[in-house]
Each structure stands twice: as C-alpha cells, then as structure tokens.
Coordinates of C-alpha atoms (C1' of nucleotides) in Angstrom, one line a residue:
Chain A
X23 CA 33.1 3.8 31.4
X24 CA 29.9 5.7 30.9
X25 CA 28.1 2.6 32.1
X26 CA 30.0 2.8 35.4
X27 CA 28.6 6.2 35.9
X28 CA 25.1 5.1 35.1
X29 CA 25.5 2.1 37.3
X30 CA 26.6 4.4 40.1
X31 CA 23.7 6.7 39.7
X32 CA 21.4 3.7 39.7
X33 CA 22.8 2.8 43.0
X34 CA 21.6 6.1 44.4
X35 CA 18.2 6.1 42.9
X36 CA 16.4 3.9 40.4
X37 CA 16.4 6.0 37.2
X38 CA 13.5 5.9 34.8
X39 CA 14.6 4.7 31.3
X40 CA 14.1 8.2 29.9
X41 CA 16.5 9.9 32.5
X42 CA 19.0 7.1 32.0
X43 CA 19.1 7.6 28.3
X44 CA 19.2 11.3 28.6
X45 CA 22.1 11.1 31.1
X46 CA 24.0 8.7 28.9
X47 CA 23.5 10.9 25.8
X48 CA 24.5 14.1 27.6
X49 CA 27.7 12.4 28.9
X50 CA 28.7 11.3 25.5
X51 CA 27.8 14.6 23.9
X52 CA 29.6 16.7 26.5
X53 CA 32.7 14.6 27.3
X54 CA 35.9 16.6 27.8
X55 CA 39.4 15.4 28.0
X56 CA 42.0 16.6 30.4
X57 CA 45.6 15.7 30.6
X58 CA 47.3 15.1 34.0
X59 CA 47.9 18.1 36.3
X60 CA 45.4 20.3 34.5
X61 CA 43.3 22.8 36.5
X62 CA 39.6 22.1 35.8
X63 CA 38.1 24.6 38.3
X64 CA 40.2 27.1 40.1
X65 CA 39.5 28.5 43.5
X66 CA 37.5 31.7 43.5
X67 CA 35.9 31.0 40.1
X68 CA 32.1 30.7 39.8
X69 CA 31.1 27.3 38.7
X70 CA 28.9 27.1 35.6
X71 CA 27.8 23.6 36.1
X72 CA 28.9 20.2 37.3
X73 CA 31.3 17.6 36.0
X74 CA 30.7 13.9 36.0
X75 CA 33.9 11.9 36.0
X76 CA 33.9 9.2 33.4
X77 CA 37.4 7.9 33.7
X78 CA 40.6 8.9 35.4
X79 CA 41.3 10.5 38.8
X80 CA 41.0 14.1 39.9
X81 CA 41.3 15.9 43.2
X82 CA 40.0 18.9 45.0
X83 CA 42.9 20.8 46.5
X84 CA 44.2 24.2 47.6
X85 CA 47.4 26.2 47.7
X86 CA 48.2 27.3 51.2
X87 CA 50.5 30.2 51.8
X88 CA 52.8 28.0 53.7
X89 CA 53.4 26.0 50.5
X90 CA 51.4 23.0 51.5
X91 CA 48.8 21.7 49.0
X92 CA 46.3 19.7 50.9
X93 CA 43.9 17.4 49.0
X94 CA 40.4 17.6 50.4
X95 CA 38.7 15.2 48.1
X96 CA 39.7 12.4 45.7
X97 CA 37.4 12.2 42.7
X98 CA 37.1 8.8 41.0
X99 CA 35.2 7.6 38.0
X100 CA 31.5 8.0 38.7
X101 CA 31.9 10.9 41.0
X102 CA 30.3 14.3 40.5
X103 CA 31.9 17.6 41.3
X104 CA 31.0 21.2 41.0
X105 CA 27.4 20.6 41.8
X106 CA 27.7 22.2 45.2
X107 CA 29.4 25.3 44.0
X108 CA 26.8 26.1 41.4
X109 CA 24.2 26.3 44.1
X110 CA 26.2 28.5 46.3
X111 CA 29.2 30.6 45.7
X112 CA 32.5 30.7 43.9
X113 CA 34.5 27.6 44.6
X114 CA 36.8 27.8 47.6
X115 CA 39.0 24.9 46.4
X116 CA 40.4 24.2 43.0
X117 CA 39.8 20.9 41.2
X118 CA 42.5 19.4 39.0
X119 CA 43.2 16.2 37.2
X120 CA 45.7 13.7 38.5
X121 CA 45.7 11.5 35.5
X122 CA 44.3 11.6 32.0
X123 CA 40.7 12.4 32.7
X124 CA 37.5 12.2 30.9
X125 CA 34.6 14.1 32.3
X126 CA 31.2 15.3 31.1
X127 CA 30.3 18.8 31.7
X128 CA 26.7 19.6 32.4
X129 CA 25.6 23.2 32.7
X130 CA 23.6 24.5 35.5
X131 CA 20.7 25.0 33.1
X132 CA 20.7 21.4 32.1
X133 CA 20.9 20.2 35.6
X134 CA 18.1 22.4 36.8
X135 CA 15.9 21.3 34.0
X136 CA 16.6 17.6 34.8
X137 CA 16.1 17.8 38.4
X138 CA 12.8 19.5 37.9
X139 CA 11.7 16.9 35.3
X140 CA 13.1 13.8 36.9
X141 CA 12.7 13.4 40.6
X142 CA 14.7 10.2 40.5
X143 CA 17.7 11.9 38.9
X144 CA 17.4 14.8 41.4
X145 CA 17.4 12.3 44.2
X146 CA 20.5 10.6 42.8
X147 CA 22.4 13.8 42.6
X148 CA 21.4 14.7 46.2
X149 CA 22.6 11.3 47.4
X150 CA 25.8 11.6 45.5
X151 CA 26.5 14.8 47.3
X152 CA 25.5 13.3 50.6
X153 CA 27.9 10.5 50.0
X154 CA 30.7 12.9 49.3
X155 CA 29.8 14.7 52.5
X156 CA 30.0 11.5 54.5
X157 CA 33.4 10.8 53.0
X158 CA 34.5 14.2 54.0
X159 CA 33.5 13.6 57.6
X160 CA 35.6 10.4 57.6
X161 CA 38.6 12.2 56.2
X162 CA 38.3 14.8 59.0
X163 CA 38.4 12.0 61.5
X164 CA 41.2 10.3 59.7
X165 CA 43.5 13.4 59.5
X166 CA 42.5 14.7 62.9
X167 CA 42.8 11.6 65.1
X168 CA 44.8 8.8 63.5
X169 CA 48.4 8.0 63.2
X170 CA 50.2 7.8 59.9
X171 CA 49.7 4.0 59.4
X172 CA 46.1 4.3 60.4
X173 CA 45.4 7.1 58.0
X174 CA 46.9 5.2 55.1
X175 CA 45.1 2.0 56.0
X176 CA 41.8 3.9 56.2
X177 CA 42.4 5.7 53.0
X178 CA 43.3 2.4 51.2
X179 CA 40.2 0.7 52.5
X180 CA 38.0 3.6 51.4
X181 CA 39.5 3.8 47.9
X182 CA 39.2 0.0 47.4
X183 CA 35.5 0.1 48.3
X184 CA 34.8 3.1 46.2
X185 CA 36.6 1.7 43.2
X186 CA 34.8 -1.6 43.6
X187 CA 31.5 0.3 43.2
X188 CA 32.5 1.2 39.7
X189 CA 34.2 -2.2 38.9
X190 CA 37.7 -0.7 39.0
X191 CA 39.0 -2.9 41.8
X192 CA 38.9 -6.6 42.7
X193 CA 38.4 -7.7 46.2
X194 CA 41.9 -6.9 47.2
X195 CA 43.7 -4.9 44.5
X196 CA 43.3 -1.9 42.3
X197 CA 45.1 0.5 40.0
X198 CA 45.8 3.6 42.0
X199 CA 47.5 6.3 39.9
X200 CA 48.6 8.4 42.9
X201 CA 52.1 9.5 43.8
X202 CA 53.3 9.2 47.4
X203 CA 53.2 13.0 47.4
X204 CA 49.5 12.8 46.6
X205 CA 48.9 10.4 49.4
X206 CA 50.8 12.7 51.7
X207 CA 48.6 15.7 50.7
X208 CA 45.5 13.6 51.2
X209 CA 46.4 12.4 54.6
X210 CA 48.1 15.5 56.0
X211 CA 51.5 13.8 56.2
X212 CA 54.9 14.4 54.6
X213 CA 55.9 12.5 51.5
X214 CA 58.9 11.2 53.3
X215 CA 56.8 9.8 56.1
X216 CA 54.3 8.3 53.7
X217 CA 57.2 6.5 52.1
X218 CA 58.4 5.0 55.4
X219 CA 54.9 4.1 56.4
X220 CA 54.2 2.4 53.1
X221 CA 57.4 0.5 53.6
X222 CA 56.2 -0.5 57.0
X223 CA 52.8 -1.8 55.7
X224 CA 54.7 -3.8 53.2
X225 CA 57.1 -5.2 55.7
X226 CA 54.2 -6.2 57.9
X227 CA 52.8 -8.1 54.9
X228 CA 49.6 -6.1 54.9
X229 CA 49.7 -4.3 51.6
X230 CA 52.0 -3.1 48.9
X231 CA 51.7 0.0 46.9
X232 CA 54.0 0.1 43.9
X233 CA 53.9 1.1 40.3
X234 CA 50.5 2.7 40.7
X235 CA 49.1 -0.5 42.0
X236 CA 47.6 -1.2 45.4
X237 CA 47.6 -4.8 46.5
X238 CA 46.1 -5.8 49.9
X239 CA 47.4 -9.0 51.3
X240 CA 45.7 -8.9 54.6
X241 CA 42.4 -7.0 54.2
X242 CA 41.3 -7.8 57.8
X243 CA 44.4 -6.3 59.3
X244 CA 44.2 -3.3 57.1
X245 CA 40.7 -2.6 58.0
X246 CA 41.4 -3.1 61.7
X247 CA 44.4 -0.8 61.6
X248 CA 42.5 1.9 59.8
X249 CA 39.4 1.5 62.1
X250 CA 37.5 1.3 58.8
X251 CA 33.8 0.6 58.8
X252 CA 32.5 0.5 55.2
X253 CA 29.0 1.4 56.4
X254 CA 29.4 5.1 55.5
X255 CA 30.1 4.2 51.9
X256 CA 27.1 2.0 51.4
X257 CA 24.6 3.2 48.9
X258 CA 21.0 2.3 49.6
X259 CA 20.8 0.3 46.4
X260 CA 18.2 0.9 43.7
X261 CA 15.5 -0.9 45.5
X262 CA 13.1 1.7 46.7
X263 CA 12.0 -0.4 49.6
X264 CA 15.5 -0.5 51.1
X265 CA 16.2 2.9 49.9
X266 CA 13.5 4.6 52.0
X267 CA 12.8 2.3 54.9
X268 CA 10.4 4.8 56.2
X269 CA 8.5 5.9 53.2
X270 CA 7.6 9.5 53.6
X271 CA 4.0 8.5 53.4
X272 CA 4.2 5.5 55.7
X273 CA 2.0 5.6 58.8
X274 CA 4.5 4.3 61.2
X275 CA 7.0 6.9 60.1
X276 CA 4.6 9.6 60.8
X277 CA 3.8 8.1 64.2
X278 CA 7.5 8.1 65.2
X279 CA 8.1 11.5 63.8
X280 CA 5.1 12.9 65.5
X281 CA 6.3 11.4 68.8
X282 CA 9.6 13.1 68.3
X283 CA 7.9 16.4 67.6
X284 CA 6.7 16.3 71.2
X285 CA 9.6 14.6 73.1
X286 CA 13.3 14.9 72.6
X287 CA 14.8 11.9 71.0
X288 CA 16.9 9.5 72.9
X289 CA 17.5 10.9 76.3
X290 CA 20.8 9.2 76.9
X291 CA 23.1 11.3 78.9
X292 CA 26.6 11.3 77.5
X293 CA 28.9 9.2 79.7
X294 CA 30.8 11.8 81.8
X295 CA 34.1 10.9 80.4
X296 CA 34.6 13.5 77.6
X297 CA 38.1 13.4 79.1
X298 CA 38.5 9.7 78.3
X299 CA 41.3 9.6 75.8
X300 CA 43.4 6.6 76.5
X301 CA 45.4 5.2 73.7
Chain B
X3 CA 16.2 33.6 68.9
X4 CA 13.8 32.3 66.3
X5 CA 14.4 35.6 64.5
X6 CA 18.0 34.8 64.3
X7 CA 17.2 31.6 62.5
X8 CA 14.8 33.4 60.1
X9 CA 17.4 36.1 59.5
X10 CA 19.9 33.4 58.7
X11 CA 17.6 31.6 56.3
X12 CA 16.9 35.0 54.7
X13 CA 20.5 35.3 54.0
X14 CA 20.5 32.1 52.0
X15 CA 17.4 32.9 49.9
X16 CA 14.8 35.5 50.0
X17 CA 11.8 33.8 51.6
X18 CA 8.3 34.7 50.6
X19 CA 6.2 35.9 53.5
X20 CA 4.1 32.7 53.5
X21 CA 7.2 30.5 53.9
X22 CA 8.6 32.8 56.5
X23 CA 5.5 32.6 58.6
X24 CA 5.2 28.9 58.2
X25 CA 8.8 28.4 59.2
X26 CA 8.4 30.6 62.3
X27 CA 5.2 28.9 63.3
X28 CA 6.7 25.4 62.9
X29 CA 9.8 26.4 65.0
X30 CA 7.6 27.6 67.8
X31 CA 5.4 24.6 67.6
X32 CA 8.1 22.0 67.5
X33 CA 10.7 23.5 69.7
X34 CA 12.5 21.0 72.0
X35 CA 14.7 21.5 74.9
X36 CA 17.9 19.5 75.6
X37 CA 20.2 19.8 78.6
X38 CA 24.0 19.8 78.2
X39 CA 25.6 16.6 77.1
X40 CA 22.5 15.0 75.8
X41 CA 22.5 12.8 72.7
X42 CA 20.2 14.1 70.1
X43 CA 21.0 11.7 67.3
X44 CA 23.1 8.7 67.8
X45 CA 25.3 7.1 65.2
X46 CA 23.7 4.3 63.2
X47 CA 20.2 5.7 63.8
X48 CA 17.9 6.6 60.9
X49 CA 17.1 10.2 61.0
X50 CA 13.4 11.1 60.9
X51 CA 13.8 14.7 60.1
X52 CA 16.0 17.7 60.7
X53 CA 16.6 20.0 63.6
X54 CA 16.9 23.7 63.5
X55 CA 19.1 25.1 66.3
X56 CA 17.3 28.0 68.0
X57 CA 19.7 28.6 70.9
X58 CA 22.7 26.9 72.4
X59 CA 25.5 24.9 71.0
X60 CA 25.7 21.3 69.8
X61 CA 28.3 19.2 68.0
X62 CA 28.5 16.3 65.7
X63 CA 30.9 13.8 67.1
X64 CA 32.0 10.2 67.2
X65 CA 33.4 7.6 69.6
X66 CA 36.6 6.1 68.3
X67 CA 37.7 2.7 69.6
X68 CA 41.0 4.4 70.7
X69 CA 39.0 6.5 73.1
X70 CA 39.2 9.7 71.1
X71 CA 36.0 11.6 70.5
X72 CA 36.6 13.9 67.6
X73 CA 34.1 16.7 66.9
X74 CA 33.5 17.0 63.2
X75 CA 31.0 19.9 63.3
X76 CA 30.0 22.7 65.7
X77 CA 26.4 23.6 65.4
X78 CA 25.5 27.1 66.4
X79 CA 22.1 28.9 66.7
X80 CA 20.7 29.1 63.2
X81 CA 22.3 26.0 61.9
X82 CA 20.4 23.0 60.6
X83 CA 21.4 19.4 61.2
X84 CA 20.0 16.0 60.2
X85 CA 18.9 17.2 56.8
X86 CA 21.6 15.2 55.1
X87 CA 20.9 12.0 56.9
X88 CA 17.3 11.9 56.1
X89 CA 18.1 11.9 52.4
X90 CA 20.6 9.2 52.6
X91 CA 21.2 6.6 55.2
X92 CA 21.5 6.2 58.9
X93 CA 23.8 8.8 60.6
X94 CA 27.4 8.0 60.7
X95 CA 28.1 10.5 63.5
X96 CA 26.1 11.3 66.6
X97 CA 24.9 14.8 67.4
X98 CA 24.9 15.9 71.0
X99 CA 24.3 19.1 72.9
X100 CA 27.1 21.0 74.5
X101 CA 25.0 23.5 76.4
X102 CA 21.3 23.9 77.1
X103 CA 19.9 23.7 73.7
X104 CA 16.7 24.7 72.1
X105 CA 16.0 23.1 68.7
X106 CA 13.0 22.7 66.4
X107 CA 12.4 19.3 65.0
X108 CA 10.9 19.2 61.6
X109 CA 9.9 15.8 60.2
X110 CA 10.9 14.6 56.8
X111 CA 7.3 14.8 55.7
X112 CA 7.1 18.5 56.6
X113 CA 10.4 19.3 54.9
X114 CA 9.5 17.5 51.8
X115 CA 6.2 19.2 51.6
X116 CA 7.8 22.6 52.1
X117 CA 10.6 22.1 49.6
X118 CA 8.1 21.1 47.0
X119 CA 5.8 24.1 47.7
X120 CA 8.4 26.8 48.4
X121 CA 11.4 26.9 46.0
X122 CA 12.9 29.7 48.1
X123 CA 12.9 27.6 51.2
X124 CA 14.2 24.7 49.4
X125 CA 17.0 26.8 48.1
X126 CA 17.7 28.1 51.5
X127 CA 18.1 24.6 52.9
X128 CA 20.4 23.6 50.0
X129 CA 22.6 26.6 50.7
X130 CA 22.6 25.9 54.4
X131 CA 24.0 22.5 53.6
X132 CA 26.4 23.9 51.1
X133 CA 27.8 26.2 53.7
X134 CA 28.2 23.4 56.2
X135 CA 30.0 21.6 53.5
X136 CA 32.4 24.5 52.9
X137 CA 33.1 24.7 56.6
X138 CA 33.8 21.0 56.6
X139 CA 36.4 21.5 53.9
X140 CA 38.1 24.2 55.9
X141 CA 38.2 22.1 59.0
X142 CA 39.9 19.3 57.0
X143 CA 42.6 21.8 55.9
X144 CA 42.8 23.1 59.4
X145 CA 43.3 19.8 61.1
X146 CA 45.4 18.4 58.3
X147 CA 47.9 21.1 57.6
X148 CA 48.2 23.6 60.4
X149 CA 50.0 23.8 63.7
X150 CA 48.2 24.1 67.0
X151 CA 48.2 27.8 67.3
X152 CA 47.1 28.2 63.7
X153 CA 44.3 25.7 64.2
X154 CA 42.9 27.6 67.2
X155 CA 43.3 30.9 65.5
X156 CA 41.4 29.7 62.5
X157 CA 38.7 28.1 64.6
X158 CA 38.3 31.3 66.6
X159 CA 38.0 33.4 63.5
X160 CA 35.4 31.1 62.0
X161 CA 33.3 31.0 65.1
X162 CA 33.4 34.7 65.5
X163 CA 32.1 35.3 62.0
X164 CA 29.5 32.6 62.3
X165 CA 28.2 34.0 65.5
X166 CA 28.2 37.5 64.2
X167 CA 25.8 36.3 61.5
X168 CA 23.2 35.5 64.2
X169 CA 24.1 38.6 66.3
X170 CA 25.8 36.5 69.0
X171 CA 29.1 38.2 68.7
X172 CA 30.5 41.7 68.5
X173 CA 33.3 42.6 66.2
X174 CA 35.9 41.0 68.6
X175 CA 34.3 39.0 71.3
X176 CA 31.7 36.4 71.9
X177 CA 30.4 33.9 74.5
X178 CA 31.8 30.6 73.6
X179 CA 30.5 27.9 75.9
X180 CA 33.2 25.3 75.0
X181 CA 35.6 23.5 77.3
X182 CA 39.3 23.3 76.4
X183 CA 38.6 19.6 75.8
X184 CA 35.9 20.5 73.3
X185 CA 38.4 22.7 71.5
X186 CA 40.9 19.9 71.5
X187 CA 38.4 17.5 70.0
X188 CA 37.5 20.0 67.3
X189 CA 41.1 20.7 66.3
X190 CA 42.5 17.2 66.7
X191 CA 44.8 18.3 69.6
X192 CA 45.2 17.2 73.2
X193 CA 43.5 19.2 75.9
X194 CA 46.9 19.8 77.5
X195 CA 48.3 21.2 74.4
X196 CA 45.2 23.4 73.8
X197 CA 45.7 24.8 77.2
X198 CA 49.3 25.7 76.5
X199 CA 48.4 27.1 73.2
X200 CA 45.7 29.3 74.6
X201 CA 48.1 30.5 77.1
X202 CA 50.5 31.4 74.3
X203 CA 47.8 33.3 72.4
X204 CA 47.0 35.2 75.5
X205 CA 50.7 35.9 76.3
X206 CA 51.1 37.2 72.8
X207 CA 48.2 39.6 73.5
X208 CA 46.2 38.2 70.6
X209 CA 43.2 36.7 72.3
X210 CA 41.9 35.4 75.6
X211 CA 39.6 32.5 76.2
X212 CA 38.4 32.3 79.7
X213 CA 35.2 31.7 81.5
X214 CA 33.4 30.7 78.3
X215 CA 34.2 34.0 76.7
X216 CA 36.4 34.6 73.8
X217 CA 38.0 38.1 73.4
X218 CA 40.1 38.9 70.5
X219 CA 42.5 41.7 71.1
X220 CA 44.3 41.7 67.8
X221 CA 42.0 40.4 65.1
X222 CA 44.4 41.1 62.3
X223 CA 47.1 38.9 63.9
X224 CA 44.6 36.2 64.7
X225 CA 43.4 36.1 61.1
X226 CA 46.9 36.1 59.8
X227 CA 48.1 33.3 62.1
X228 CA 45.1 31.2 61.2
X229 CA 45.4 31.9 57.5
X230 CA 41.7 32.7 57.7
X231 CA 39.8 34.0 54.7
X232 CA 36.2 34.7 55.6
X233 CA 35.1 34.3 52.0
X234 CA 34.0 30.7 52.4
X235 CA 31.5 31.8 55.1
X236 CA 30.0 34.6 53.1
X237 CA 26.3 34.0 52.3
X238 CA 25.2 35.5 49.0
X239 CA 22.7 37.7 50.8
X240 CA 19.0 37.9 50.2
X241 CA 19.4 40.0 47.1
X242 CA 18.6 37.7 44.1
X243 CA 20.9 39.8 41.9
X244 CA 23.9 39.1 44.0
X245 CA 22.7 35.7 44.9
X246 CA 22.8 34.3 41.4
X247 CA 25.2 36.5 39.4
X248 CA 24.4 34.3 36.5
X249 CA 20.8 33.8 36.5
X250 CA 20.0 30.3 35.2
X251 CA 18.1 31.9 32.4
X252 CA 20.5 34.7 31.6
X253 CA 21.9 34.7 28.0
X254 CA 25.5 35.4 28.9
X255 CA 25.4 32.5 31.3
X256 CA 24.3 30.1 28.6
X257 CA 26.9 31.4 26.3
X258 CA 29.7 30.8 28.7
X259 CA 28.4 27.4 29.7
X260 CA 27.9 26.4 26.1
X261 CA 31.5 27.3 25.4
X262 CA 32.6 25.1 28.2
X263 CA 30.6 22.3 26.8
X264 CA 32.9 22.3 23.8
X265 CA 36.3 23.2 25.3
X266 CA 37.8 22.2 28.6
X267 CA 37.8 25.1 31.1
X268 CA 41.0 26.8 31.9
X269 CA 43.9 25.0 30.4
X270 CA 46.4 26.1 33.0
X271 CA 48.9 23.4 33.6
X272 CA 49.7 23.0 37.3
X273 CA 53.1 24.3 38.1
X274 CA 55.4 21.3 38.2
X275 CA 56.2 21.6 41.8
X276 CA 53.7 19.4 43.5
X277 CA 56.8 18.7 45.6
X278 CA 57.0 22.4 46.7
X279 CA 56.3 22.3 50.4
X280 CA 58.6 24.9 51.9
X281 CA 57.6 26.2 55.3
Chain C
dC5 C1' 32.4 18.2 102.5
dG6 C1' 33.4 14.8 99.1
dT7 C1' 33.4 13.8 94.3
dG8 C1' 34.2 14.9 89.6
dC9 C1' 35.3 17.7 86.0
dA10 C1' 38.0 21.7 84.1
dA11 C1' 42.2 24.0 84.0
dT12 C1' 47.0 24.3 84.8
dT13 C1' 51.9 23.2 85.0
dG14 C1' 56.2 20.4 84.8
dA15 C1' 59.1 16.6 83.0
dG16 C1' 60.1 13.3 79.8
dT17 C1' 59.0 10.8 75.3
dT18 C1' 57.9 10.1 70.5
dG19 C1' 55.8 10.4 66.1
dA20 C1' 56.3 13.0 62.4
dG21 C1' 58.8 16.7 60.1
dT22 C1' 63.1 18.6 58.1
dC23 C1' 67.3 18.5 55.7
dA24 C1' 70.1 16.2 52.6
dA25 C1' 72.0 13.0 49.5
dG26 C1' 71.6 9.3 46.1
dG27 C1' 69.2 6.2 42.8
dC28 C1' 65.7 5.1 39.3
dT29 C1' 63.0 6.1 35.4
dA30 C1' 61.1 8.5 31.5
dG31 C1' 61.0 12.1 28.4
dT32 C1' 63.6 15.6 25.6
dG33 C1' 66.7 17.1 22.4
dG34 C1' 71.1 17.1 20.2
Chain D
dC11 C1' 71.8 6.6 20.4
dC12 C1' 73.3 8.9 24.2
dA13 C1' 73.6 12.8 27.5
dC14 C1' 70.7 15.6 30.3
dT15 C1' 67.0 16.8 33.1
dA16 C1' 63.1 16.3 36.1
dG17 C1' 60.1 14.0 38.9
dC18 C1' 59.6 10.4 42.1
dC19 C1' 61.2 7.2 45.4
dT20 C1' 64.4 5.9 49.0
dT21 C1' 67.2 6.2 53.1
dG22 C1' 69.9 8.2 57.0
dA23 C1' 70.6 11.6 60.7
dC24 C1' 68.7 15.1 63.4
dT25 C1' 65.0 18.2 65.3
dC26 C1' 60.8 19.5 67.2
dA27 C1' 55.9 20.0 67.9
dA28 C1' 52.7 17.7 70.1
dC29 C1' 51.6 13.7 73.2
dT30 C1' 51.9 11.2 77.6
dC31 C1' 52.1 10.9 82.4
dA32 C1' 51.5 12.9 86.6
dA33 C1' 50.5 16.0 90.2
dT34 C1' 47.9 20.3 91.9
dT35 C1' 44.4 23.6 92.0
dG36 C1' 39.9 25.4 91.9
dC37 C1' 35.2 25.3 91.2
dA38 C1' 30.4 23.6 91.1
dC39 C1' 27.0 20.4 92.5
dG40 C1' 24.7 17.2 95.3

DNA sequence: CGTGCAATTGAGTTGAGTCAAGGCTAGTGG
DNA sequence: CCACTAGCCTTGACTCAACTCAATTGCACG
C-alpha cells in the first residue's frame, strides 16, 4: 500500500530515486495505526506536520451547533492531509478515521527539509494540495446546486476515479467502507433521504451500494446524472512534457504571458443571462 | 488600493523591503482593467500566471448544463487568483468580473522567480492560498448544512470581515456590489428566495442590503444566526512570533512532533452518535 | 421611449426533512 | 449458547423550506 502512495506522488511529479526512497523509508518508519472513529486532528489544534494515508478511509469533518456533522473531505489511500494547516493556522476542521487506518506522520521539519532539497517532491505536494482544492470546488457545486440523486451520482463517479488511481477500484466497482450516514454528511442530505435515493439508483439499474461495496451497472448513466466530468481529477502524469505544456522557460510561453501583461485576457462579455436558470 | 494589497500580504508574512517594493512596482506596471461581466479566465484554459485583485469584485463560477451558474469563490480586493491553476492543470472554473475591476497580472515566470528569491513572499502566497482554502471549506458547510437565512448571515459576516481587512468596511457596513442573483449563486439558493430572506433579515432589524450597500444593525444576532466564527479568517499577523508559534527549528516543537511520530495523536474515540442530528 | 435586467410579491408545487416504528446484524457479557 | 444492546438500514406518513411560475414595478442605458 505504500507503493500506491508512491505511485500517486509519481503521478504528480516525477520523483528522483533518492526522494522516492526517502519517502518510502519515512512512510515505513513513521506509520501509525488508527482504529475506526478515532480523532486524528481535532479542530482548533495546531498541526505539527502532515499525514500520508497509506490504507483505509478518513474524513475531515466538523461539529455544528445544530447537531449536524458535515464531511468536507474524504481522504483515501494516497491522500495527504494536514499539510495546509501547518503552513497557516490551527485546523478549522477535525480529521477522523472512518475505518481502520494506516497513515504516516511526517513532521513539519521533515517536510520543510524535503521540499527545500527535492524540488520534485515539493512540486508533488503542491499538486496534491491543488487536486484536493479542485475536489473541494466540485463538492461545493455538488452540494450547492444538485439534487439528491445527482449528488450521489457525482460522488460515486468521483470516488471510483480516485480509487482507481490507487488501484483500489476496477472499472465499475469498488469497496467503499462508508455508512449511509457518512454519505449523507458528505452530500448535505439526510440519512433517510440517502437511503431512498440509493434505492432509486438501484431500482433504475444504475448502481448498487450494499455491504460496503459500490457496483456501477451503467457508468454512462451515472456520469450523466451526476454531470460528472473527470477532467478535474486528472493528474498531469509523470511526463514532464505533458506536465508543464508551457515550460516556464519556453519562449512561446513568455510571448503569450507578455501579451497578457499588456492586454486583458479573453474579452468575452458574459452572455447577459445571469438570470438564466431553467431546469 | 495597491497599498491594501501590500498590507494584506504583510498580514500573511512580513515582507522584506525589497520584495515589497518589487511587488508594488509589478502591480503598477502590470495593472489591467476589466469592465463588469467580463471573463478573465475561462474554464478549460491553461493559466499563464496569477492575478492580484487591486480593486473591484470578481468571482469564480461555472456554467452547469442545467442552467445554474454557481459561484464558488468571491474575489475581493487583495485576493489572488489563478495561482493554483498554474501549478496544476487547466482551470476547471471560469473567473469573471462582477464590477469594474483592476487586477495585476503576474506571469508564472515572475512568480517562480520571486518565490525562489524571496521566501517571505513565497510564504505569503502560500498562506493566501491556504486562506482561500479555509474559506472554501466554510462555504461547503454553509451551502451543505444551513438554511437560507443562516447562509446569508454567514456570508455577510464573512464578507464584512474580509472587507475590513482591506479597509473597505466599517465595523458594521460596507459597499457590496452584488445583485441578489449573485448572492443566490453564491449560496445555492434561488434569487426569489434570497429576496424574501433579505426581506426577513430586514424585518427582523438585523441587516439591510439595498443599493449595493450592506448595513448590519445587529452584528451579534447576525453572527449567531450564521453560526459564524471569524477564527478561520484570522491571518497570523506579520509578527513572526505569532505567525509560527512553533518555529520549525524550536526544540519543543521537535519534541512534540517526535512524540507524534511514535504514538498516534489524540486517542479520543468519537462519541458513538454519528447519528446524532437533532435540530 | 423601448428594451433588458434587478427587485418584488403572490400562489401553488415539490424535493427533502422530520418523526416514528420495525428489522437486521454484530459484538458483549452472563 | 443465548439474551441484550447498539448501530445501521428500511419504510411509511406527514410537514415544510425552498423552488417554480407568473405578473408587476422601477431603473438605467442606448
């Protein structure tokens, strides 16, 4: 499972052999085990470093005074968490395990040292954060402007793609150790309504979620319902060419950027209809 | 207005005089003007650099096939946008101006050069991103688990605090050049319902939003309704002491981190009731 | 002096939430 | 080995917050 993490980081940036070995060694040396429902970070606490998830599921969540407990992030094997907080301020959300969890703790000191020494690892970390951020943006849209069935469809599509990236899902199925209550917290719905909606998805022959297992029978429909476009999850791949289409040093990049420095970008006016909100 | 930006960056990290001057000069040299409703980045486009908002409002939004146009981020003077995309992949959302907008474009090349040369500026940029990320997290909670009146209350509190940070708001009022439709897109509501809810806030004597101006008559109530805790918006302040309570090099930091490297953090079990969702 | 967008208001509909009861399963302890 | 308990899932009946549809006003801009 450490290999999944390494593979994942490789997807963000091609690691030099030294960094790769160092990362692997550190993950083995600093692995920690958590049982389900354990608090790893709590809100308001100052983070001392970051965790790399090696196996199991975790989530970032919060206790609201009204009793709700929204999940703002699902952390899967290969994900990193806590890296943001250690740059900024005490955490504003807690992180807790959903299943048995294995995670490597790397202190701020270690991370700083690494990112100074290995630009590729630094880049990988940045990109890992950027990906999380893109996911966050999609969740915001999901919760803010989709119906129950659409939200679940989108979430399922996302999780399937993310789990495939670490070889934990086949084309159309995966183990998903979440309760319906977890799904509800992640989608801003009620457990009861999630239940009914799952039943509907099943009745429509689109997907089944049972016994911690998600099976998608009609991926195309699921994707269509959720309005899912996997693009936001794509990692550039380890190939530096594809990774940085405009090399920072490339002449045509500088030309284009220089042009932008003088003239505003696309001058497209937004079509008048900000009001347009047919459904 | 450039001073507001500088002041803002200073809040993230104490800039050395050289960086400060360089930043100021670049902002003046590369300022661009956009009229309202202009597209600055469009989705799918590869970003060539980042923009620093000098004056005016902008937003990050998206066109959904169902006609909705959710706003995922409000960009105020002093905010930076586009910095994430240039590290990663094409943008997944568009950014467009809401009002007349003045923004400085800084190319990827320039930014890379700066962050290599000036650690303090690099840190400031990181923290600016981290703050955006924290705001994103709060929006997710807002849209996912609050009622209409709560969402608006929270948004108003947030905007007031953010605008105060750049001296664009007094303790209880600010100019807010947003339409009710914009508020609707930002909160995941309907313009009609936003209208009614604003009327309610006004009737309750809590706040008025009229003619692009937000006036809060009862800040305490507003904050209470929105469940708003300003903590997530606090910038550490320019004081390095306060900024990094645990200096990366400090011995007690290393002790605590080392301890974590052996034992899991807090071993608090989550109270059994993940089901607890009274209202 | 239209034309278009923003704001407003009313009436009716509905998707999702609430309340409540019952079944299934797994773990615990006698 | 068998209660007993505690989550989790399931289902039905009812309620309500927010959405839809629709019509009216007022303003700003060309």
